[in-house]
Amino acid sequence: MLDIYDFYNRMERNNIMLSFKGDITSELLTSILQIMESKLDNMQEEPKIKKKVYNVLVESLQNLYHHMDEQQATDNNNHIRAAIFMIGKVDGQYNIITGNYIQNPNVSGLKTKLDHINTLSKEELKDYYKQVLDNGMMSEKGGGGLGMIDIARKTGQKLNYNFMPVDDMLSFFTLNIKIAQS
Amino acid sequence: MEKIAIEGSPKTPTINFDTDKGFLEIKGRSIPENSIEFYKPLVDSLEKYAGKPQSVTNVNIQLEYFNTSSSKCILDVFKKLEAIHKGGSAVTINWHYEEDDEDMLEAGEDYQAIINVPFKMIQME
């Protein structure tokens, strides 16, 4: 049986403010964002940091949401639609962690994209963002491939990610985003 | 001409487009998952307005947050305004940002670099 106390202690050590595992719906995102906004208000976080954290939260959660949507369209297997999300604050630094299944054939495309973003300087990221904004294709749902570029720009840090092979079909993708205090 | 008045929600902005006065404002938050649907009425209305615009068109953008899905749609709105500007209506885009919100100022500058319409960057206290 799952050791809840162990689970609790791990979350406590990592100062997890909110975590969720399951299906990502539009209503859920609305609730998570409302909860996090009032938490940030209660912590009297400076407006600049609060906005950055909120913005990055929106992008990372909506990445999960759009990804779920694609999965749903191509696969009826329920468990692969679920995702995990956590936000914590350790040593003044916010950590946003997301995890979701990805189909193996899609791994190399995403990896190439993330690696490319990670090679770019601040100015190059700005140019790349404008280029994708102006010329990039917009998916039907409105995702324009800008989310990861935006996260890299707003955090000023490299995208820290991992793909863990699960089986012949799937890998588990995790993204660990850090937002420094200033 | 038809006016647009959309009330804001936790994920979508307030939009007022007064075609008689040549005034458009978008304010609040724009973070819907599917933004194309939300912005379609405004984009359609601008398309119509472009046929018979006022001599001056003022645009106020005062966003607290917007997501990347909205950023594409806002670009579409600005492209319509660019066409209206080219067509003879003097368009000005007033881009508001809160003091210290460098990300929002930079976002405005990104649009300014792409769109051929005069921008005014307005810092709010």
Coordinates of C-alpha atoms in Angstrom, one line a residue:
Chain A
M1 CA 0.0 0.0 0.0
L2 CA 1.1 3.5 -0.7
D3 CA 2.9 5.1 2.2
I4 CA 1.0 8.4 2.5
Y5 CA 3.3 9.6 5.3
D6 CA 6.4 9.1 3.1
F7 CA 4.5 10.8 0.3
Y8 CA 3.6 13.7 2.6
N9 CA 7.2 14.1 3.7
R10 CA 8.6 14.2 0.2
M11 CA 6.1 16.9 -0.7
E12 CA 7.0 18.8 2.5
R13 CA 10.7 18.6 1.7
N14 CA 10.2 20.0 -1.7
N15 CA 7.8 22.7 -0.4
I16 CA 5.1 21.6 -2.9
M17 CA 2.3 24.2 -2.9
L18 CA 0.0 22.4 -5.3
S19 CA 0.1 19.1 -7.2
F20 CA -2.3 17.3 -9.4
K21 CA -2.4 14.0 -11.3
G22 CA -5.1 13.2 -13.7
D23 CA -7.0 14.4 -16.7
I24 CA -6.3 18.0 -17.7
T25 CA -9.5 19.9 -18.5
S26 CA -10.2 23.5 -19.2
E27 CA -12.2 23.8 -15.9
L28 CA -9.3 22.2 -14.0
L29 CA -6.9 24.8 -15.4
T30 CA -9.2 27.6 -14.4
S31 CA -9.3 26.3 -10.8
I32 CA -5.6 25.7 -10.5
L33 CA -4.8 29.2 -11.8
Q34 CA -7.3 30.7 -9.4
I35 CA -5.8 28.8 -6.4
M36 CA -2.2 29.7 -7.4
E37 CA -3.1 33.3 -7.9
S38 CA -4.5 33.6 -4.4
K39 CA -1.6 31.7 -3.0
L40 CA 0.9 34.1 -4.7
D41 CA -1.2 37.0 -3.4
N42 CA -1.1 35.6 0.2
M43 CA 2.6 35.2 0.0
Q44 CA 2.9 38.8 -0.9
E45 CA 5.1 37.9 -3.7
E46 CA 6.5 40.9 -5.6
P47 CA 4.3 41.7 -8.7
K48 CA 7.1 41.1 -11.1
I49 CA 7.7 37.5 -9.9
K50 CA 4.0 36.8 -9.4
K51 CA 3.4 37.7 -13.1
K52 CA 6.3 35.6 -14.3
V53 CA 5.2 32.6 -12.3
Y54 CA 1.6 33.0 -13.4
N55 CA 2.6 33.3 -17.0
V56 CA 4.8 30.3 -17.0
L57 CA 2.1 28.3 -15.2
V58 CA -0.4 29.2 -17.9
E59 CA 2.0 28.1 -20.7
S60 CA 3.1 24.9 -19.0
L61 CA -0.4 23.8 -18.1
Q62 CA -1.8 24.7 -21.5
N63 CA 1.0 22.7 -23.1
L64 CA -0.3 19.7 -21.1
Y65 CA -3.9 20.5 -22.1
H66 CA -3.2 20.8 -25.8
H67 CA -1.1 17.7 -25.7
M68 CA -3.9 15.7 -23.9
D69 CA -6.2 16.8 -26.7
E70 CA -3.9 15.4 -29.4
Q71 CA -3.5 12.2 -27.5
Q72 CA -7.3 11.9 -27.1
A73 CA -7.7 12.2 -30.8
T74 CA -5.2 9.4 -31.6
D75 CA -5.6 7.0 -28.7
N76 CA -8.4 5.6 -26.8
N77 CA -6.2 4.3 -24.0
N78 CA -7.3 6.2 -21.0
H79 CA -4.2 6.2 -18.8
I80 CA -2.0 7.9 -21.3
R81 CA -4.2 11.0 -21.2
A82 CA -3.3 11.6 -17.6
A83 CA -0.6 14.0 -16.6
I84 CA 1.1 15.2 -13.5
F85 CA 1.8 18.7 -12.4
M86 CA 3.6 20.2 -9.3
I87 CA 4.6 23.6 -8.2
G88 CA 6.9 24.3 -5.2
K89 CA 9.1 26.9 -3.8
V90 CA 12.6 26.0 -2.5
D91 CA 15.2 28.6 -1.5
G92 CA 13.3 31.4 -3.0
Q93 CA 13.1 29.7 -6.3
Y94 CA 9.8 28.4 -7.9
N95 CA 9.8 25.0 -9.4
I96 CA 7.2 24.0 -11.9
I97 CA 7.3 20.3 -12.9
T98 CA 5.1 18.7 -15.5
G99 CA 5.0 15.1 -16.7
N100 CA 3.0 13.5 -19.5
Y101 CA 3.1 10.5 -21.8
I102 CA 4.3 11.0 -25.3
Q103 CA 4.2 8.6 -28.2
N104 CA 7.7 7.3 -29.1
P105 CA 7.7 8.5 -32.7
N106 CA 7.1 12.1 -31.4
V107 CA 10.0 12.1 -29.0
S108 CA 12.8 13.0 -31.5
G109 CA 10.8 15.9 -33.0
L110 CA 10.2 17.5 -29.6
K111 CA 13.7 16.8 -28.4
T112 CA 15.2 18.6 -31.5
K113 CA 12.9 21.5 -30.8
L114 CA 13.8 21.8 -27.1
D115 CA 17.6 21.4 -27.9
H116 CA 17.4 24.1 -30.5
I117 CA 15.7 26.5 -28.0
N118 CA 18.4 25.7 -25.5
T119 CA 21.2 26.8 -27.9
L120 CA 19.7 30.3 -28.3
S121 CA 20.8 33.4 -26.4
K122 CA 18.3 35.9 -25.0
E123 CA 18.4 38.0 -28.2
E124 CA 18.2 35.0 -30.4
L125 CA 15.2 33.7 -28.5
K126 CA 13.5 37.0 -29.0
D127 CA 14.1 36.8 -32.8
Y128 CA 13.0 33.2 -32.9
Y129 CA 9.8 34.0 -31.0
K130 CA 9.0 36.8 -33.5
Q131 CA 9.8 34.5 -36.4
V132 CA 7.5 31.7 -35.2
L133 CA 4.8 34.3 -34.2
D134 CA 4.8 35.8 -37.6
N135 CA 5.4 32.8 -39.8
G136 CA 4.6 29.8 -37.7
M137 CA 1.6 27.7 -38.4
M138 CA -1.3 27.9 -35.9
S139 CA -2.9 24.7 -35.0
E140 CA -6.7 24.5 -35.0
K141 CA -6.8 24.8 -31.2
G142 CA -4.6 27.9 -31.2
G143 CA -1.3 26.4 -30.0
G144 CA 1.3 28.0 -32.2
G145 CA 4.4 26.2 -31.0
L146 CA 5.3 29.3 -29.0
G147 CA 4.8 27.9 -25.5
M148 CA 8.3 26.5 -25.0
I149 CA 10.0 29.5 -26.5
D150 CA 8.0 31.7 -24.2
I151 CA 8.9 29.7 -21.1
A152 CA 12.6 29.8 -22.0
R153 CA 12.3 33.6 -22.6
K154 CA 10.4 34.4 -19.4
T155 CA 12.5 32.2 -17.1
G156 CA 15.8 33.2 -18.7
Q157 CA 17.0 29.6 -18.2
K158 CA 17.6 26.5 -20.3
L159 CA 14.7 24.1 -20.6
N160 CA 15.4 21.2 -18.3
Y161 CA 13.7 18.1 -19.6
N162 CA 13.8 14.3 -19.7
F163 CA 12.3 11.5 -21.7
M164 CA 12.0 8.2 -20.0
P165 CA 11.2 5.2 -22.2
V166 CA 8.1 3.3 -20.9
D167 CA 7.4 0.6 -23.5
D168 CA 7.4 0.1 -27.3
M169 CA 4.7 2.8 -27.7
L170 CA 5.3 5.4 -25.0
S171 CA 7.8 7.5 -23.2
F172 CA 7.2 9.8 -20.2
F173 CA 8.2 13.4 -20.8
T174 CA 9.1 15.6 -17.8
L175 CA 9.8 19.3 -17.8
N176 CA 11.4 21.0 -14.8
I177 CA 11.0 24.8 -14.9
K178 CA 12.8 27.0 -12.5
I179 CA 11.9 30.6 -11.9
A180 CA 14.5 32.5 -9.9
Q181 CA 13.6 35.3 -7.5
S182 CA 15.2 38.0 -9.6
Chain B
M1 CA -21.8 49.5 -38.5
E2 CA -22.0 46.8 -35.8
K3 CA -20.2 47.5 -32.5
I4 CA -18.6 44.9 -30.4
A5 CA -18.9 44.8 -26.6
I6 CA -17.6 41.7 -24.9
E7 CA -17.4 41.5 -21.2
G8 CA -14.3 40.1 -19.6
S9 CA -14.0 36.7 -17.8
P10 CA -11.2 35.1 -15.8
K11 CA -9.7 33.8 -19.0
T12 CA -10.8 36.3 -21.6
P13 CA -10.5 40.1 -22.0
T14 CA -13.0 42.9 -22.2
I15 CA -13.3 44.0 -25.8
N16 CA -15.0 47.2 -26.9
F17 CA -15.0 48.2 -30.5
D18 CA -16.9 51.4 -31.3
T19 CA -16.8 51.7 -35.1
D20 CA -18.5 55.1 -35.1
K21 CA -15.8 56.6 -32.9
G22 CA -12.9 54.5 -34.4
F23 CA -12.0 53.2 -31.0
L24 CA -11.0 49.7 -30.0
E25 CA -9.9 48.6 -26.6
I26 CA -8.8 45.2 -25.3
K27 CA -8.2 44.9 -21.6
G28 CA -7.8 42.4 -18.9
R29 CA -6.5 38.8 -19.3
S30 CA -6.3 36.8 -22.4
I31 CA -5.5 33.2 -21.5
P32 CA -8.1 31.0 -23.1
E33 CA -7.0 27.5 -24.3
N34 CA -8.7 28.1 -27.7
S35 CA -8.2 31.7 -28.6
I36 CA -9.1 31.6 -32.3
E37 CA -12.7 31.1 -31.5
F38 CA -12.7 34.0 -29.0
Y39 CA -11.1 36.5 -31.4
K40 CA -13.0 35.6 -34.5
P41 CA -15.9 38.2 -34.0
L42 CA -13.3 41.0 -33.6
V43 CA -11.2 40.0 -36.6
D44 CA -14.4 39.7 -38.7
S45 CA -15.6 43.1 -37.5
L46 CA -12.2 44.7 -38.3
E47 CA -12.4 43.2 -41.8
K48 CA -15.7 45.0 -42.3
Y49 CA -14.5 48.2 -40.7
A50 CA -11.6 48.2 -43.1
G51 CA -14.0 48.9 -45.9
K52 CA -15.2 52.2 -44.4
P53 CA -13.0 53.2 -41.5
Q54 CA -13.0 56.5 -39.6
S55 CA -10.2 59.0 -40.4
V56 CA -8.6 58.2 -37.1
T57 CA -8.5 54.8 -35.3
N58 CA -7.3 54.6 -31.7
V59 CA -6.5 51.3 -30.2
N60 CA -5.9 50.7 -26.5
I61 CA -4.3 47.5 -25.4
Q62 CA -4.2 47.0 -21.7
L63 CA -3.5 43.4 -20.9
E64 CA -2.5 42.0 -17.5
Y65 CA -1.7 38.5 -18.9
F66 CA -1.8 36.9 -22.3
N67 CA -0.8 33.4 -23.3
T68 CA 1.0 32.4 -26.5
S69 CA -2.2 31.1 -28.0
S70 CA -3.6 34.7 -27.8
S71 CA -0.4 36.2 -29.0
K72 CA -1.1 34.8 -32.5
C73 CA -4.7 36.2 -32.5
I74 CA -3.5 39.6 -31.3
L75 CA -1.1 39.6 -34.2
D76 CA -4.0 38.8 -36.5
V77 CA -5.9 41.8 -35.0
F78 CA -2.8 44.0 -35.5
K79 CA -2.5 42.8 -39.1
K80 CA -6.0 44.0 -39.8
L81 CA -5.2 47.3 -38.2
E82 CA -2.1 47.5 -40.4
A83 CA -4.3 47.1 -43.5
I84 CA -6.7 49.8 -42.1
H85 CA -3.7 52.1 -41.5
K86 CA -2.5 51.5 -45.1
G87 CA -6.0 52.2 -46.3
G88 CA -6.0 55.8 -45.0
S89 CA -7.2 55.7 -41.4
A90 CA -4.5 57.0 -39.0
V91 CA -4.2 54.1 -36.6
T92 CA -2.3 54.4 -33.3
I93 CA -1.8 51.4 -31.0
N94 CA -1.4 52.4 -27.4
W95 CA 0.3 49.5 -25.6
H96 CA -0.1 49.7 -21.9
Y97 CA 2.2 47.9 -19.4
E98 CA 2.5 48.1 -15.7
E99 CA 5.6 49.6 -14.1
D100 CA 8.3 46.8 -13.7
D101 CA 6.5 44.5 -16.1
E102 CA 9.4 44.2 -18.5
D103 CA 7.9 41.1 -20.1
M104 CA 4.8 43.0 -21.1
L105 CA 6.9 45.9 -22.5
E106 CA 9.0 43.4 -24.5
A107 CA 5.8 41.8 -25.9
G108 CA 4.7 45.2 -27.1
E109 CA 8.1 45.8 -28.7
D110 CA 7.9 42.4 -30.4
Y111 CA 4.6 43.5 -32.1
Q112 CA 6.0 46.9 -32.9
A113 CA 8.9 45.3 -34.8
I114 CA 6.5 43.2 -36.9
I115 CA 3.5 45.6 -37.5
N116 CA 3.8 48.7 -39.5
V117 CA 1.6 50.9 -37.4
P118 CA 2.7 53.7 -34.9
F119 CA 2.9 52.3 -31.3
K120 CA 2.9 54.2 -28.1
M121 CA 4.3 52.4 -25.1
I122 CA 2.4 53.7 -22.0
Q123 CA 3.7 52.8 -18.6
M124 CA 1.0 52.6 -15.9
E125 CA 1.8 53.3 -12.2

